[in-house]
Short mmCIF file of C-alpha atoms and ligand atoms in Angstrom, two decimals:
data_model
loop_
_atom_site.label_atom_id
_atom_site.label_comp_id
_atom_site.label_asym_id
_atom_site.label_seq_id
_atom_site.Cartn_x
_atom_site.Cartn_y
_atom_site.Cartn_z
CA UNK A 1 -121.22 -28.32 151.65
CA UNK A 2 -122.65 -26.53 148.71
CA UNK A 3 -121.26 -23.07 147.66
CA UNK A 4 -122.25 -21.11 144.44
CA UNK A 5 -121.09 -17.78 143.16
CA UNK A 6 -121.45 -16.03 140.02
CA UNK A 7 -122.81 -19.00 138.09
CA UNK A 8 -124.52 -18.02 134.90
CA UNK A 9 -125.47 -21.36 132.29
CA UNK A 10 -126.72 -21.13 129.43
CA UNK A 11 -127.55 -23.47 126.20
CA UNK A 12 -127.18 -23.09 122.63
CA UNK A 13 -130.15 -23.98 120.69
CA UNK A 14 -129.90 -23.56 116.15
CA UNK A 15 -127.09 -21.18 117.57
CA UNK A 16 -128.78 -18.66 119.46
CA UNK A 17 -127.52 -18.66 123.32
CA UNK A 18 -130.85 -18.88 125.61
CA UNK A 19 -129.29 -18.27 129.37
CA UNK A 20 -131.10 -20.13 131.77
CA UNK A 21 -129.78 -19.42 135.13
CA UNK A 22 -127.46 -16.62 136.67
CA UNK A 23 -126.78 -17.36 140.08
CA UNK A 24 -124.41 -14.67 142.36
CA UNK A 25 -124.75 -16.81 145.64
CA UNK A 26 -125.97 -19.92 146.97
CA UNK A 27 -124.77 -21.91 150.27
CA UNK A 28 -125.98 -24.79 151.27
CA UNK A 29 -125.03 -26.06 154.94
CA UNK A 30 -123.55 -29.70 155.21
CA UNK A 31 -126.19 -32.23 156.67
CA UNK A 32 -129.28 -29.87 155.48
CA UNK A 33 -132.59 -30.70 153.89
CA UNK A 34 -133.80 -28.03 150.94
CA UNK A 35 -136.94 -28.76 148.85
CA UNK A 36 -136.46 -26.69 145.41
CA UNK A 37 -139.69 -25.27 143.89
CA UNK A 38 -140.24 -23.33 140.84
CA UNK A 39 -142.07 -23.13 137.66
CA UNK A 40 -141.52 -25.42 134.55
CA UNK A 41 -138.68 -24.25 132.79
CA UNK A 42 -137.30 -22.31 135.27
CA UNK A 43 -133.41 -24.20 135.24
CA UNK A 44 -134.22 -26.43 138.43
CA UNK A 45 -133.13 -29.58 137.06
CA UNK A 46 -130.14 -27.94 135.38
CA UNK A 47 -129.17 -26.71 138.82
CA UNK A 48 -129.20 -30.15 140.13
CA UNK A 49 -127.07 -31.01 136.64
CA UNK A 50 -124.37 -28.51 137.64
CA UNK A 51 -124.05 -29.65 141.21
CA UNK A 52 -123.84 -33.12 140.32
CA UNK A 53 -121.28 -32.18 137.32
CA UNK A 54 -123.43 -33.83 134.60
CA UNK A 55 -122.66 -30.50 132.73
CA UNK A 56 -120.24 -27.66 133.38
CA UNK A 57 -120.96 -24.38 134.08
CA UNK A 58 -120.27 -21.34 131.67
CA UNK A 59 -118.60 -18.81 134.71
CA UNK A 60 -118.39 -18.95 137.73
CA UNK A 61 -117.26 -21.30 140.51
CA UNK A 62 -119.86 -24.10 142.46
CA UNK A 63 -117.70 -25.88 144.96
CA UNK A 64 -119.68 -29.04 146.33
CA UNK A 65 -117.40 -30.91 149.54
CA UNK A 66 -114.21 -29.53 148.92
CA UNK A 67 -114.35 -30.16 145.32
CA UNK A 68 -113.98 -27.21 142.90
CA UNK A 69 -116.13 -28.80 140.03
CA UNK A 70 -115.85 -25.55 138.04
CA UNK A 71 -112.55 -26.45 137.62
CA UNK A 72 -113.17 -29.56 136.91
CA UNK A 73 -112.47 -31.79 133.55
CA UNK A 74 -115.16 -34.46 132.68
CA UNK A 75 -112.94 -37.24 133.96
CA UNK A 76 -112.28 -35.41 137.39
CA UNK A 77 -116.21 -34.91 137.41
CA UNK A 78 -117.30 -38.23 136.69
CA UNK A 79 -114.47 -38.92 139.42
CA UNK A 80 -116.54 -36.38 141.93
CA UNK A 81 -120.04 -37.63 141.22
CA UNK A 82 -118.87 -41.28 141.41
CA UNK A 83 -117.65 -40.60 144.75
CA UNK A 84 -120.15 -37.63 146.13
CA UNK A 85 -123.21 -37.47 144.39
CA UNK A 86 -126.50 -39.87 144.90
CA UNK A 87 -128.84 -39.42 142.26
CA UNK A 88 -132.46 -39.85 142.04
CA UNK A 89 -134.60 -39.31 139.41
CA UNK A 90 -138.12 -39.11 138.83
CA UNK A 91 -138.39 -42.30 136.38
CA UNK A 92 -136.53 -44.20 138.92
CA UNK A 93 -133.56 -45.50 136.41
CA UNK A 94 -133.83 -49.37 137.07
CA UNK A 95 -132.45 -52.03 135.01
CA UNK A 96 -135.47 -53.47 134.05
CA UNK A 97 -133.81 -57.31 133.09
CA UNK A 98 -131.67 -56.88 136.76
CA UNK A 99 -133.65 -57.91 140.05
CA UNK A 100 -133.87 -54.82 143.08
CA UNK A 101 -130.89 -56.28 144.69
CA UNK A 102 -128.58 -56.48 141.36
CA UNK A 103 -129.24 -53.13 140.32
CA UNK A 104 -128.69 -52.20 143.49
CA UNK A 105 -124.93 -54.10 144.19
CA UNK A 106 -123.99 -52.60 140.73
CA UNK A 107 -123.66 -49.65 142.34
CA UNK A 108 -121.25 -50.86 145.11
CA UNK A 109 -117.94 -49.42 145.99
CA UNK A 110 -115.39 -51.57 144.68
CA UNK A 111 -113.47 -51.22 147.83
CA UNK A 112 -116.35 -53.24 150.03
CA UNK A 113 -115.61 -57.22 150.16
CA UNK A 114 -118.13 -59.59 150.35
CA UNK A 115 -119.55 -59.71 153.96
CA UNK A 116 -119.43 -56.05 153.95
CA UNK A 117 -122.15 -55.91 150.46
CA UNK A 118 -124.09 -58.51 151.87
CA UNK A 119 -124.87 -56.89 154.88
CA UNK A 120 -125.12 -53.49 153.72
CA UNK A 121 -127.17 -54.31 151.16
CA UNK A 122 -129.51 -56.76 153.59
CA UNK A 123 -129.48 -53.27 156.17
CA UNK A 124 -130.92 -51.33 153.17
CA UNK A 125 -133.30 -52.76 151.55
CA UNK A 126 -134.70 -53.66 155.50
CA UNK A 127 -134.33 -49.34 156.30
CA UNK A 128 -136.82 -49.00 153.59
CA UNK A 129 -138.90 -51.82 154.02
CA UNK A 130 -138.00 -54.27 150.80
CA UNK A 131 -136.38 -56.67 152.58
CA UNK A 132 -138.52 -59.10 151.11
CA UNK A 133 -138.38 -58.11 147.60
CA UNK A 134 -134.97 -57.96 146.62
CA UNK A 135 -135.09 -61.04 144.33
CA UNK A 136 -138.28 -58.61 142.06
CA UNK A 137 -137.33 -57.43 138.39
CA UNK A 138 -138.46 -54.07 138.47
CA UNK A 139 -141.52 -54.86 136.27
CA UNK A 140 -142.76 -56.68 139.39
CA UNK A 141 -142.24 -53.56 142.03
CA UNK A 142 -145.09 -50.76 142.36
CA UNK A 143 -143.75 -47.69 141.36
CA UNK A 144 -143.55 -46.87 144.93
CA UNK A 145 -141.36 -49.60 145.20
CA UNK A 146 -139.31 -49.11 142.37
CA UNK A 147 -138.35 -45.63 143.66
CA UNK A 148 -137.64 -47.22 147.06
CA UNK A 149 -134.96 -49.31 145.38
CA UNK A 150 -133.95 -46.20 143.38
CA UNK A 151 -133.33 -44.52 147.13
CA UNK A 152 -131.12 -47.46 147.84
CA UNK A 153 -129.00 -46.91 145.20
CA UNK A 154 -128.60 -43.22 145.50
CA UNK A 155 -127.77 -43.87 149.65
CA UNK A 156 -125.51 -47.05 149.85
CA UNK A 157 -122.41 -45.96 148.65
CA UNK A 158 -122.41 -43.53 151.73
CA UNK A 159 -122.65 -40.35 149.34
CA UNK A 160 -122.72 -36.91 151.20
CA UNK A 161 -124.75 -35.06 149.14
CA UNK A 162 -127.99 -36.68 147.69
CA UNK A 163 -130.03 -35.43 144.59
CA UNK A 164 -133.44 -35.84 143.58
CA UNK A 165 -135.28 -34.61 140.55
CA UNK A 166 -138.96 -34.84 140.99
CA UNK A 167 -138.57 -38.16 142.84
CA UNK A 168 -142.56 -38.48 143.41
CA UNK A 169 -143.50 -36.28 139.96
CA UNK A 170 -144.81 -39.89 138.64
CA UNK A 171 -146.63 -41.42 142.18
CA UNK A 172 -150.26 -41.28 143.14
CA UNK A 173 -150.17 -38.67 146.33
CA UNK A 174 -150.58 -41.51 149.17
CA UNK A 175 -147.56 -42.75 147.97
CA UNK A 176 -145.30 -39.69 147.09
CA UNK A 177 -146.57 -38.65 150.95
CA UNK A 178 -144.77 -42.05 151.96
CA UNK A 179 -141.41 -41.98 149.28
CA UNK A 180 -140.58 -38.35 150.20
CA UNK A 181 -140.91 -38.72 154.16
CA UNK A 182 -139.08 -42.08 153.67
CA UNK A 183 -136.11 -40.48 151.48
CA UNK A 184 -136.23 -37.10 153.89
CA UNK A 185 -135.77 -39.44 157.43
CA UNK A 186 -133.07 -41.48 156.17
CA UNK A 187 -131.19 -38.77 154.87
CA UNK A 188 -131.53 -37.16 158.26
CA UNK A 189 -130.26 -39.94 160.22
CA UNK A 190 -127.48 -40.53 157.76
CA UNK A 191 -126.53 -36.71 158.14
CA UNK A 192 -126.66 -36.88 153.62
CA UNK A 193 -127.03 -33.45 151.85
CA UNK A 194 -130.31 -32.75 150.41
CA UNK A 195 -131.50 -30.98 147.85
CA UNK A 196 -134.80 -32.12 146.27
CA UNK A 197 -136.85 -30.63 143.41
CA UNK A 198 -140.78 -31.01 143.75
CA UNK A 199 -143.29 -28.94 141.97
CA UNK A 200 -145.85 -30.40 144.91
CA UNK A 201 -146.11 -27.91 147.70
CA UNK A 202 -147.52 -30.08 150.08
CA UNK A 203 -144.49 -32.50 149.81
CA UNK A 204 -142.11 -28.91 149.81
CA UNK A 205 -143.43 -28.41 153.02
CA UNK A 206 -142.06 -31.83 154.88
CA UNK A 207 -138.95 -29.66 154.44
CA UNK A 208 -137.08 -27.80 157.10
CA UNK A 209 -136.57 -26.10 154.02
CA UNK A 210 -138.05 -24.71 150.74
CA UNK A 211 -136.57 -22.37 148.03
CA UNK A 212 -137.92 -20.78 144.98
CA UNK A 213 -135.30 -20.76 142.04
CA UNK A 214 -136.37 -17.25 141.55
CA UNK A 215 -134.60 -16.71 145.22
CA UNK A 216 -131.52 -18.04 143.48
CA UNK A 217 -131.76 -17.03 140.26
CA UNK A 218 -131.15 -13.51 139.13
CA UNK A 219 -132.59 -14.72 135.58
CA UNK A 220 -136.42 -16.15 136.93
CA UNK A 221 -136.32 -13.20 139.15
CA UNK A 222 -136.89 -10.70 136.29
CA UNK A 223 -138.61 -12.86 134.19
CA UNK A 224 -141.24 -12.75 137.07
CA UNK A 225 -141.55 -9.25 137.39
CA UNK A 226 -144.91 -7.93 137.47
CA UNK A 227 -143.60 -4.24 136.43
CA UNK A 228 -145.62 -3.52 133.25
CA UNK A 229 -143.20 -0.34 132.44
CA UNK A 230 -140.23 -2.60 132.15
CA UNK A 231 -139.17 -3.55 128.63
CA UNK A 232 -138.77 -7.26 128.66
CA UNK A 233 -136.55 -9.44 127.56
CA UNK A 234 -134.26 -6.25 127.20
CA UNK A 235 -131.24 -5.42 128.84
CA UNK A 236 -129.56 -2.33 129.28
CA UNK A 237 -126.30 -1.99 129.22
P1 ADP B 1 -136.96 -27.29 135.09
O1 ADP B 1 -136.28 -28.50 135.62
O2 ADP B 1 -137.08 -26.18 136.10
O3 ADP B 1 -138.29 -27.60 134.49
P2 ADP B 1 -134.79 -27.29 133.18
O4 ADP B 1 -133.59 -27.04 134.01
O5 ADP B 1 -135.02 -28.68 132.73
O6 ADP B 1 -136.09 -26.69 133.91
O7 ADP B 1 -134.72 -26.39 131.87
C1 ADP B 1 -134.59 -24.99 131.94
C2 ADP B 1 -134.60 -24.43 130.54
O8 ADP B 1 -133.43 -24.84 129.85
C3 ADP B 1 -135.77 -24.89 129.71
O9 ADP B 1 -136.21 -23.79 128.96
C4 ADP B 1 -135.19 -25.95 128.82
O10 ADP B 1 -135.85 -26.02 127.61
C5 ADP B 1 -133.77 -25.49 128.66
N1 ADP B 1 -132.81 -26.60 128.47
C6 ADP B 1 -132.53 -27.55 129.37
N2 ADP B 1 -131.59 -28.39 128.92
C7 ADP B 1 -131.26 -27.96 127.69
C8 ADP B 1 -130.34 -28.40 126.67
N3 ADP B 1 -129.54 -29.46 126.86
N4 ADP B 1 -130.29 -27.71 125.52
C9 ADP B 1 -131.07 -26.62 125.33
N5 ADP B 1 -131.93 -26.15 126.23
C10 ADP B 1 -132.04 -26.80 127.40
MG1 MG B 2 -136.84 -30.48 135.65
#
């Protein structure tokens, strides 16, 4: 589903380049479930960035169903993400003037007719238990709830390959313990892709999955080494 290799990214900031991840090799198997765990800092939401083609890498090739987004232009990855890429983000990203169900129909493939957005929509917000608050600006949803319709969003469009950034960073624990089991079973029965960052190992561990970035990352590794002797923040050669 997912395949990395050689992907190095870095940014330029007051024109000094500060690389922030080198990754040689990363798979990810279609239909799997991966929490991603690491410090702050350590390039996890600018992995999810790459794979979802927000930004482009600097080397290196990340192929993501068939689509070779390193090769991308913006068009073609605005294209890719339009068509393979569910997003969710910690702050939930409502329209806050647009009730659950209009921000959620914005999102609807313009291929669907009527029936077919009416019911899909109706079998949605009933999978993740809103059914009866679909008419609710945001401003009247618990947070809980907002990220619920946030989920709905991300999922309807029948996306393979879901992302979430911290999707319970801003929820009381009860309530993150409920979002992130919700989001984790119905990407399981939908066979989606999933690749979630949390910095709450508890919630990592509803995973079938977890990785540390420094697995990934060649960069985090040897930030994290412990070997006094080695110069830091040098490089030889
Ligand atoms: P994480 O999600 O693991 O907390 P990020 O991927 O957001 O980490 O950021 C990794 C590093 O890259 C941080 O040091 C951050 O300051 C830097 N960074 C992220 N985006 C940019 C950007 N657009 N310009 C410059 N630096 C950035
Ligand atoms: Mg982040």
């Amino acid at each position: 589903m997912i395949a990395f290799q050689q992907v190095k990214k870095s940014f330029s900031v007051n024109g000094k380049r500060l690389p922030i991840l080198d990754v040689p090799q990363w798979t990810v198997a279609a239909g799997e479930q991966i929490a991603l765990i690491g410090p702050s800092g350590s390039g996890k939401s600018t992995l999810l960035h790459l794979m979802s083609g927000v930004i482009p890498v600097d080397s290196g090739a990340i192929s993501v169903a068939g689509h070779a987004i390193h090769q991308y232009s913006e068009a073609q990855r605005d294209r890719y993400r339009a068509q393979v890429v569910g997003y969710i983000f910690q702050d939930f990203h409502l329209i806050s003037s647009l009730t659950a169900r209009q921000n959620v129909e914005l999102v609807l493939p313009a291929s669907w007719g009527k029936k077919q957005r009416r019911e899909e929509v109706d079998r949605w917000f009933a999978a993740v238990g809103l059914q009866d608050r679909q008419g609710h600006v945001p401003g009247q949803l618990s947070r809980g709830q907002q990220q619920r319709v946030a989920m709905i969003r991300a999922l309807i469009g029948n996306a393979p390959l879901i992302l979430a950034d911290e999707p319970t960073g801003s929820l009381d624990f009860a309530t993150a313990h409920e979002v992130m089991a919700l989001l984790l079973s119905l990407c399981e029965q939908e066979q989606r892709t999933l690749v979630t960052v949390t910095h709450d190992l508890q919630l990592a561990e509803l995973y079938p999955k977890t990785v540390h970035i420094r697995e990934l990352n060649d960069l985090a590794r040897s930030s994290d080494d412990p070997a006094p002797s080695a110069s830091k923040g040098e490089k030889v050669g």
